[in-house]
Every structure is written in structure tokens, then in C-alpha cells.
mmCIF file of C-alpha atoms in Angstrom:
data_model
loop_
_atom_site.group_PDB
_atom_site.id
_atom_site.type_symbol
_atom_site.label_atom_id
_atom_site.label_comp_id
_atom_site.label_asym_id
_atom_site.label_seq_id
_atom_site.Cartn_x
_atom_site.Cartn_y
_atom_site.Cartn_z
ATOM 1 C CA UNK A 1 31.478 11.963 -26.809
ATOM 2 C CA UNK A 2 29.962 8.808 -29.439
ATOM 3 C CA UNK A 3 27.168 9.734 -30.930
ATOM 4 C CA UNK A 4 24.202 11.014 -29.440
ATOM 5 C CA UNK A 5 20.932 8.440 -29.862
ATOM 6 C CA UNK A 6 18.366 10.256 -28.182
ATOM 7 C CA UNK A 7 17.748 12.005 -24.836
ATOM 8 C CA UNK A 8 14.980 11.968 -22.885
ATOM 9 C CA UNK A 9 13.813 14.302 -19.898
ATOM 10 C CA UNK A 10 16.835 13.170 -17.149
ATOM 11 C CA UNK A 11 19.267 11.441 -19.344
ATOM 12 C CA UNK A 12 20.808 10.557 -22.885
ATOM 13 C CA UNK A 13 21.771 7.755 -24.594
ATOM 14 C CA UNK A 14 25.005 7.598 -26.522
ATOM 15 C CA UNK A 15 25.909 4.132 -29.238
ATOM 16 C CA UNK A 16 29.576 2.706 -27.953
ATOM 17 C CA UNK A 17 29.347 0.229 -30.974
ATOM 18 C CA UNK A 18 27.019 -2.116 -32.606
ATOM 19 C CA UNK A 19 25.892 -4.087 -29.540
ATOM 20 C CA UNK A 20 25.824 -0.990 -26.749
ATOM 21 C CA UNK A 21 25.320 1.439 -25.861
ATOM 22 C CA UNK A 22 25.862 4.507 -22.609
ATOM 23 C CA UNK A 23 22.916 5.832 -20.155
ATOM 24 C CA UNK A 24 23.956 8.435 -19.391
ATOM 25 C CA UNK A 25 21.844 10.630 -16.686
ATOM 26 C CA UNK A 26 22.154 14.918 -16.501
ATOM 27 C CA UNK A 27 22.138 15.586 -13.284
ATOM 28 C CA UNK A 28 23.848 12.508 -12.331
ATOM 29 C CA UNK A 29 23.506 9.732 -9.283
ATOM 30 C CA UNK A 30 23.591 6.353 -8.554
ATOM 31 C CA UNK A 31 22.754 3.577 -11.356
ATOM 32 C CA UNK A 32 23.445 0.674 -8.726
ATOM 33 C CA UNK A 33 19.435 -0.196 -8.110
ATOM 34 C CA UNK A 34 18.406 0.402 -11.472
ATOM 35 C CA UNK A 35 21.059 -2.123 -12.765
ATOM 36 C CA UNK A 36 20.143 -5.358 -10.187
ATOM 37 C CA UNK A 37 16.757 -4.611 -10.915
ATOM 38 C CA UNK A 38 17.066 -4.677 -15.016
ATOM 39 C CA UNK A 39 19.461 -8.110 -14.465
ATOM 40 C CA UNK A 40 16.930 -9.430 -11.508
ATOM 41 C CA UNK A 41 14.027 -9.744 -14.062
ATOM 42 C CA UNK A 42 15.897 -10.762 -16.582
ATOM 43 C CA UNK A 43 16.630 -13.518 -14.864
ATOM 44 C CA UNK A 44 13.333 -14.656 -14.710
ATOM 45 C CA UNK A 45 12.622 -14.165 -18.639
ATOM 46 C CA UNK A 46 11.634 -10.060 -18.516
ATOM 47 C CA UNK A 47 12.525 -9.014 -21.523
ATOM 48 C CA UNK A 48 14.947 -5.279 -20.956
ATOM 49 C CA UNK A 49 17.865 -4.288 -22.314
ATOM 50 C CA UNK A 50 21.382 -6.857 -21.301
ATOM 51 C CA UNK A 51 23.409 -4.682 -18.913
ATOM 52 C CA UNK A 52 26.778 -5.167 -19.278
ATOM 53 C CA UNK A 53 28.075 -1.945 -16.742
ATOM 54 C CA UNK A 54 26.414 0.171 -14.368
ATOM 55 C CA UNK A 55 28.855 2.746 -12.850
ATOM 56 C CA UNK A 56 27.842 6.004 -10.741
ATOM 57 C CA UNK A 57 25.706 7.618 -13.793
ATOM 58 C CA UNK A 58 26.263 4.849 -16.322
ATOM 59 C CA UNK A 59 24.774 2.551 -17.882
ATOM 60 C CA UNK A 60 26.278 0.347 -20.982
ATOM 61 C CA UNK A 61 23.719 -1.383 -21.932
ATOM 62 C CA UNK A 62 22.456 -3.831 -24.676
ATOM 63 C CA UNK A 63 21.934 -1.630 -28.123
ATOM 64 C CA UNK A 64 17.933 -2.487 -29.416
ATOM 65 C CA UNK A 65 17.199 -2.434 -32.967
ATOM 66 C CA UNK A 66 13.212 -0.569 -33.535
ATOM 67 C CA UNK A 67 11.406 2.202 -32.683
ATOM 68 C CA UNK A 68 9.395 2.701 -29.565
ATOM 69 C CA UNK A 69 5.897 1.236 -28.946
ATOM 70 C CA UNK A 70 5.168 5.689 -29.224
ATOM 71 C CA UNK A 71 6.915 5.841 -32.393
ATOM 72 C CA UNK A 72 5.589 2.570 -34.052
ATOM 73 C CA UNK A 73 1.348 3.810 -33.276
ATOM 74 C CA UNK A 74 2.474 7.027 -34.846
ATOM 75 C CA UNK A 75 2.947 5.781 -38.008
ATOM 76 C CA UNK A 76 0.841 2.770 -37.954
ATOM 77 C CA UNK A 77 3.575 -0.431 -37.889
ATOM 78 C CA UNK A 78 1.672 -1.382 -34.953
ATOM 79 C CA UNK A 79 -2.576 -0.763 -33.910
ATOM 80 C CA UNK A 80 -4.153 0.828 -31.261
ATOM 81 C CA UNK A 81 -5.383 -2.453 -29.760
ATOM 82 C CA UNK A 82 -2.013 -4.003 -29.956
ATOM 83 C CA UNK A 83 -0.179 -2.027 -28.677
ATOM 84 C CA UNK A 84 -2.625 -1.554 -26.057
ATOM 85 C CA UNK A 85 -2.706 -5.159 -25.167
ATOM 86 C CA UNK A 86 1.323 -5.262 -24.810
ATOM 87 C CA UNK A 87 1.064 -2.899 -22.829
ATOM 88 C CA UNK A 88 -0.966 -4.649 -20.557
ATOM 89 C CA UNK A 89 0.383 -8.376 -20.516
ATOM 90 C CA UNK A 90 4.000 -6.216 -20.375
ATOM 91 C CA UNK A 91 2.785 -4.988 -16.870
ATOM 92 C CA UNK A 92 0.372 -8.987 -16.566
ATOM 93 C CA UNK A 93 3.798 -10.463 -17.248
ATOM 94 C CA UNK A 94 6.266 -8.163 -15.452
ATOM 95 C CA UNK A 95 4.167 -8.276 -11.652
ATOM 96 C CA UNK A 96 4.796 -12.454 -12.222
ATOM 97 C CA UNK A 97 7.723 -11.635 -10.768
ATOM 98 C CA UNK A 98 7.983 -12.176 -7.199
ATOM 99 C CA UNK A 99 10.534 -10.345 -5.137
ATOM 100 C CA UNK A 100 12.652 -11.794 -3.420
ATOM 101 C CA UNK A 101 12.420 -11.209 0.243
ATOM 102 C CA UNK A 102 8.155 -9.697 0.568
ATOM 103 C CA UNK A 103 6.632 -9.693 3.640
ATOM 104 C CA UNK A 104 3.597 -9.054 1.904
ATOM 105 C CA UNK A 105 2.513 -11.932 -1.022
ATOM 106 C CA UNK A 106 0.863 -9.685 -2.965
ATOM 107 C CA UNK A 107 4.332 -7.458 -3.629
ATOM 108 C CA UNK A 108 5.577 -7.313 -7.173
ATOM 109 C CA UNK A 109 8.812 -5.098 -9.214
ATOM 110 C CA UNK A 110 6.908 -2.561 -10.512
ATOM 111 C CA UNK A 111 8.197 0.277 -13.136
ATOM 112 C CA UNK A 112 6.539 2.719 -12.502
ATOM 113 C CA UNK A 113 6.799 4.556 -15.976
ATOM 114 C CA UNK A 114 5.864 2.019 -18.013
ATOM 115 C CA UNK A 115 4.642 3.392 -21.309
ATOM 116 C CA UNK A 116 4.255 3.170 -25.331
ATOM 117 C CA UNK A 117 7.648 5.960 -25.339
ATOM 118 C CA UNK A 118 9.407 2.916 -22.538
ATOM 119 C CA UNK A 119 8.829 -0.033 -25.275
ATOM 120 C CA UNK A 120 11.135 -0.824 -27.742
ATOM 121 C CA UNK A 121 9.879 -3.044 -31.014
ATOM 122 C CA UNK A 122 12.169 -5.343 -32.213
ATOM 123 C CA UNK A 123 12.283 -8.058 -34.001
ATOM 124 C CA UNK A 124 11.963 -10.038 -31.094
ATOM 125 C CA UNK A 125 9.465 -8.601 -29.453
ATOM 126 C CA UNK A 126 8.686 -5.719 -27.189
ATOM 127 C CA UNK A 127 11.741 -4.866 -25.203
ATOM 128 C CA UNK A 128 11.197 -2.685 -22.188
ATOM 129 C CA UNK A 129 13.790 0.573 -20.839
ATOM 130 C CA UNK A 130 14.402 3.470 -18.606
ATOM 131 C CA UNK A 131 14.096 1.413 -14.518
ATOM 132 C CA UNK A 132 14.944 4.591 -12.506
ATOM 133 C CA UNK A 133 11.454 4.581 -10.897
ATOM 134 C CA UNK A 134 11.576 1.038 -10.620
ATOM 135 C CA UNK A 135 10.531 -0.251 -6.777
ATOM 136 C CA UNK A 136 8.286 -3.033 -5.195
ATOM 137 C CA UNK A 137 4.156 -1.950 -4.781
ATOM 138 C CA UNK A 138 1.324 -3.717 -4.761
ATOM 139 C CA UNK A 139 0.733 -4.799 -8.933
ATOM 140 C CA UNK A 140 -2.808 -2.286 -8.984
ATOM 141 C CA UNK A 141 -0.207 0.774 -8.136
ATOM 142 C CA UNK A 142 1.964 0.309 -11.215
ATOM 143 C CA UNK A 143 -1.339 -0.123 -13.896
ATOM 144 C CA UNK A 144 -2.481 3.094 -12.725
ATOM 145 C CA UNK A 145 0.925 4.997 -13.321
ATOM 146 C CA UNK A 146 1.077 3.161 -17.168
ATOM 147 C CA UNK A 147 -2.984 4.333 -16.680
ATOM 148 C CA UNK A 148 -2.261 7.879 -15.286
ATOM 149 C CA UNK A 149 0.613 9.041 -18.139
ATOM 150 C CA UNK A 150 -1.758 7.826 -21.110
ATOM 151 C CA UNK A 151 -4.242 9.737 -19.819
ATOM 152 C CA UNK A 152 -2.475 13.017 -18.983
ATOM 153 C CA UNK A 153 -1.174 12.359 -23.216
ATOM 154 C CA UNK A 154 -4.900 11.759 -24.167
ATOM 155 C CA UNK A 155 -6.001 15.482 -22.648
ATOM 156 C CA UNK A 156 -3.017 17.245 -23.236
ATOM 157 C CA UNK A 157 -4.179 19.849 -25.821
ATOM 158 C CA UNK A 158 -2.080 20.325 -29.385
ATOM 159 C CA UNK A 159 -0.573 16.645 -28.458
ATOM 160 C CA UNK A 160 -0.056 15.320 -31.614
ATOM 161 C CA UNK A 161 -1.571 11.860 -29.685
ATOM 162 C CA UNK A 162 -4.151 12.875 -27.713
ATOM 163 C CA UNK A 163 -7.393 11.807 -29.483
ATOM 164 C CA UNK A 164 -5.976 7.850 -30.059
ATOM 165 C CA UNK A 165 -4.388 8.255 -26.646
ATOM 166 C CA UNK A 166 -7.188 7.758 -24.992
ATOM 167 C CA UNK A 167 -8.172 4.443 -27.469
ATOM 168 C CA UNK A 168 -5.154 2.947 -26.459
ATOM 169 C CA UNK A 169 -5.921 3.805 -22.579
ATOM 170 C CA UNK A 170 -9.487 2.004 -23.055
ATOM 171 C CA UNK A 171 -8.076 -1.204 -24.529
ATOM 172 C CA UNK A 172 -5.280 -0.839 -21.644
ATOM 173 C CA UNK A 173 -7.116 -0.945 -18.754
ATOM 174 C CA UNK A 174 -9.782 -3.491 -20.747
ATOM 175 C CA UNK A 175 -7.006 -6.076 -20.854
ATOM 176 C CA UNK A 176 -5.939 -5.243 -17.411
ATOM 177 C CA UNK A 177 -6.529 -8.039 -14.598
ATOM 178 C CA UNK A 178 -5.351 -5.583 -11.688
ATOM 179 C CA UNK A 179 -8.120 -2.212 -11.585
ATOM 180 C CA UNK A 180 -5.787 0.519 -10.850
ATOM 181 C CA UNK A 181 -8.694 3.122 -9.030
ATOM 182 C CA UNK A 182 -7.378 1.498 -5.604
ATOM 183 C CA UNK A 183 -3.871 3.223 -6.175
ATOM 184 C CA UNK A 184 -4.575 5.783 -8.115
ATOM 185 C CA UNK A 185 -4.558 8.081 -5.915
ATOM 186 C CA UNK A 186 -1.025 6.999 -4.923
ATOM 187 C CA UNK A 187 -0.508 7.087 -8.382
ATOM 188 C CA UNK A 188 -0.754 11.138 -9.130
ATOM 189 C CA UNK A 189 0.772 12.256 -5.458
ATOM 190 C CA UNK A 190 4.421 10.311 -6.734
ATOM 191 C CA UNK A 191 3.186 11.984 -10.550
ATOM 192 C CA UNK A 192 2.807 15.226 -8.927
ATOM 193 C CA UNK A 193 6.336 14.805 -7.284
ATOM 194 C CA UNK A 194 8.055 14.595 -10.575
ATOM 195 C CA UNK A 195 10.625 17.624 -10.713
ATOM 196 C CA UNK A 196 10.398 16.811 -14.797
ATOM 197 C CA UNK A 197 6.930 17.084 -14.710
ATOM 198 C CA UNK A 198 5.951 21.061 -16.990
ATOM 199 C CA UNK A 199 4.037 23.175 -15.258
ATOM 200 C CA UNK A 200 1.314 22.333 -17.202
ATOM 201 C CA UNK A 201 1.372 18.739 -17.146
ATOM 202 C CA UNK A 202 1.341 18.900 -13.013
ATOM 203 C CA UNK A 203 -2.438 21.380 -13.154
ATOM 204 C CA UNK A 204 -4.657 18.052 -15.430
ATOM 205 C CA UNK A 205 -3.238 15.732 -13.018
ATOM 206 C CA UNK A 206 -6.837 15.681 -11.311
ATOM 207 C CA UNK A 207 -8.778 15.484 -14.935
ATOM 208 C CA UNK A 208 -6.321 13.003 -16.342
ATOM 209 C CA UNK A 209 -7.082 10.189 -12.992
ATOM 210 C CA UNK A 210 -10.298 11.861 -13.688
ATOM 211 C CA UNK A 211 -10.688 9.790 -17.219
ATOM 212 C CA UNK A 212 -8.558 6.561 -15.536
ATOM 213 C CA UNK A 213 -11.277 6.974 -13.343
ATOM 214 C CA UNK A 214 -14.303 6.631 -15.937
ATOM 215 C CA UNK A 215 -12.665 4.312 -18.215
ATOM 216 C CA UNK A 216 -11.468 1.774 -15.196
ATOM 217 C CA UNK A 217 -15.106 1.714 -14.199
ATOM 218 C CA UNK A 218 -16.439 0.592 -17.304
ATOM 219 C CA UNK A 219 -14.131 -1.794 -17.297
ATOM 220 C CA UNK A 220 -13.749 -2.924 -13.900
#
């Protein structure tokens, strides 16, 4: 196997060459749907890595150069306000992509895991990675999920980004047009069902939801 570049909760990323990486899910699975949605949003001008191949649990993707948004926020090369604004813009741009065959005109493509670790800050602009959770539904659910994930960091004891995460969340929710509160309970249920969450993360979900509620009510 070639050099390991990164490891997430359920996948590892390996360098294949200067242009491509292999993203492999450790517990297997079928990446067909993930690859399809990436290609679809790319065709509509949304910034995602190019998909070269998709087979079984393996995706061969464009190799991106640059830090994640979280890394850029941590080292100060990206301001918190700018980061929150960029993430809000990425959500809004995604929700402008119409679903090919939806009965409800309000249905959009949702990422459902769009947070600073899943945005790579390339020279050409931010690029969104990790589309495994993507689905279709109301944009408010996507905003609620992003907000909930950031809020979990804000309330996690000892997390290096905790204090700044609340500021980031405030900026994010001040910039989003869609009010997440109508879908916050659904986001909590989805998050609670994620087997990758630790017991500590599970125990703080409702506290995180309360923080999202408080900040969202101040802006919507």
C-alpha cells in the first residue's frame, strides 16, 4: 500500500501519485452512491474532488493540496469570521443545486457532515470532501447538522478549539438564510445514530443542541 496521508473515523486516505489519492473505508461498503452525488454536484459547479474511480469500498479521487479549514483556523491563517462565512456560503451554494427528480420543490442535496474538517482550503478555493452521509431533503437539516457538529466541539471539555468553536458557530448561524431549528431534533436523532460517535459525544448531544438553539434564536 502507498503512503498513508490521513485517517478519519471510518476511512483512510492513501497517496497514489501526485494527482490522485485512494479513500478506503475500513469496514467496507459501496461507494457508488457517494461517487454519483460528487459527480452530480461537480457537474453543477460545486467544488468537490474529481472522482476517477469508484469500486466497492474504494474511491480514487483528485489529490488536493492545502490545509483543512480546521487546520487553517487553528494556525491563524484563516480568521474565524472568514471561516464561518465560507462554511455558510458552501452550504448555501450546495442547496441551490436542484435534485433531478424530487416531488417536493424544496428538496435539495444535503451533505450532512459539512464542518471545518471536511473542507480543504486549496489555492483555487475551498473544496468539500467526505460525501458518505449525503442524501436529499430540506436545507434546514443540513444547516442544523453542521451547527450541531460545531456546537459539540464548543462544549467538549478540553477540546483545543472549544472556545473558538462557539464564535465560529455564531458567525455561521448569522450568515445562514435557512433557520436550522425546524430540523434540529432530526439532526440530533441522526447524530445519535452515528456509530462513530464516542459515548462522551453522545452524552453531550442535547447540550450542543441547546447551544445551537440559543445562538440561532439570536439570528433568525
